[in-house]
Amino acid sequence: MNVTFRLPSDKLETEFANESTPEGLVELKRHRSADSIRASIYNASPRKGVDALVSLMNEFELTHG
């Protein structure tokens, strides 16, 4: 499954993608066909990765509004 989402500005989307890499979340960037950030989550993806994405999203919202 691909989860797509938008942030209020291109600048925030870039910051989110940049902050995701140190957390072990790679390739979270604007996807050309969806025009949004895309996270690929498949059945074989470990729960730890999904939890890390949710944690990053929550922390990003707290620090960037």
Short mmCIF file of C-alpha atoms in Angstrom, two decimals:
data_model
loop_
_atom_site.label_atom_id
_atom_site.label_comp_id
_atom_site.label_asym_id
_atom_site.label_seq_id
_atom_site.Cartn_x
_atom_site.Cartn_y
_atom_site.Cartn_z
CA MET A 1 0.00 0.00 0.00
CA ASN A 2 1.19 3.52 -0.72
CA VAL A 3 0.21 6.18 1.78
CA THR A 4 0.19 9.67 0.31
CA PHE A 5 -0.18 12.95 2.13
CA ARG A 6 0.40 16.65 1.66
CA LEU A 7 1.81 19.30 3.95
CA PRO A 8 0.78 22.97 3.82
CA SER A 9 3.81 24.03 1.75
CA ASP A 10 6.52 22.66 -0.50
CA LYS A 11 9.07 23.91 2.02
CA LEU A 12 7.54 21.81 4.80
CA GLU A 13 7.41 18.76 2.54
CA THR A 14 11.11 19.15 1.81
CA GLU A 15 11.90 19.56 5.52
CA PHE A 16 9.82 16.48 6.36
CA ALA A 17 11.63 14.41 3.75
CA ASN A 18 15.00 15.64 5.03
CA GLU A 19 14.12 14.84 8.64
CA SER A 20 12.92 11.36 7.71
CA THR A 21 16.32 10.09 6.53
CA PRO A 22 18.11 10.15 9.92
CA GLU A 23 15.12 8.23 11.31
CA GLY A 24 15.77 5.43 8.81
CA LEU A 25 12.85 6.40 6.61
CA VAL A 26 14.19 6.78 3.10
CA GLU A 27 12.62 7.92 -0.15
CA LEU A 28 9.87 9.92 1.56
CA LYS A 29 9.59 12.62 -1.02
CA ARG A 30 7.10 14.11 -3.39
CA HIS A 31 5.96 11.52 -5.85
CA ARG A 32 5.41 12.93 -9.31
CA SER A 33 2.20 11.05 -10.14
CA ALA A 34 0.55 11.66 -6.77
CA ASP A 35 1.89 15.22 -6.28
CA SER A 36 2.27 14.39 -2.61
CA ILE A 37 4.65 12.66 -0.24
CA ARG A 38 4.43 8.90 -0.61
CA ALA A 39 5.32 6.25 1.95
CA SER A 40 5.28 2.67 0.70
CA ILE A 41 4.06 0.24 3.33
CA TYR A 42 3.80 -3.39 2.30
CA ASN A 43 2.76 -6.53 4.18
CA ALA A 44 6.41 -7.46 4.61
CA SER A 45 7.24 -4.05 6.10
CA PRO A 46 8.08 -4.35 9.77
CA ARG A 47 5.72 -2.74 12.26
CA LYS A 48 8.72 -0.83 13.59
CA GLY A 49 8.92 1.13 10.32
CA VAL A 50 5.27 2.13 10.45
CA ASP A 51 5.64 3.15 14.08
CA ALA A 52 8.70 5.24 13.15
CA LEU A 53 6.73 7.02 10.41
CA VAL A 54 3.85 7.81 12.76
CA SER A 55 6.27 9.03 15.42
CA LEU A 56 8.04 11.28 12.92
CA MET A 57 4.72 12.69 11.69
CA ASN A 58 3.59 13.48 15.24
CA GLU A 59 6.92 15.07 16.19
CA PHE A 60 7.02 17.09 12.96
CA GLU A 61 3.53 18.43 13.63
CA LEU A 62 4.54 19.51 17.13
CA THR A 63 7.69 21.29 15.98
CA HIS A 64 6.44 22.78 12.70
CA GLY A 65 2.79 23.48 13.43
#
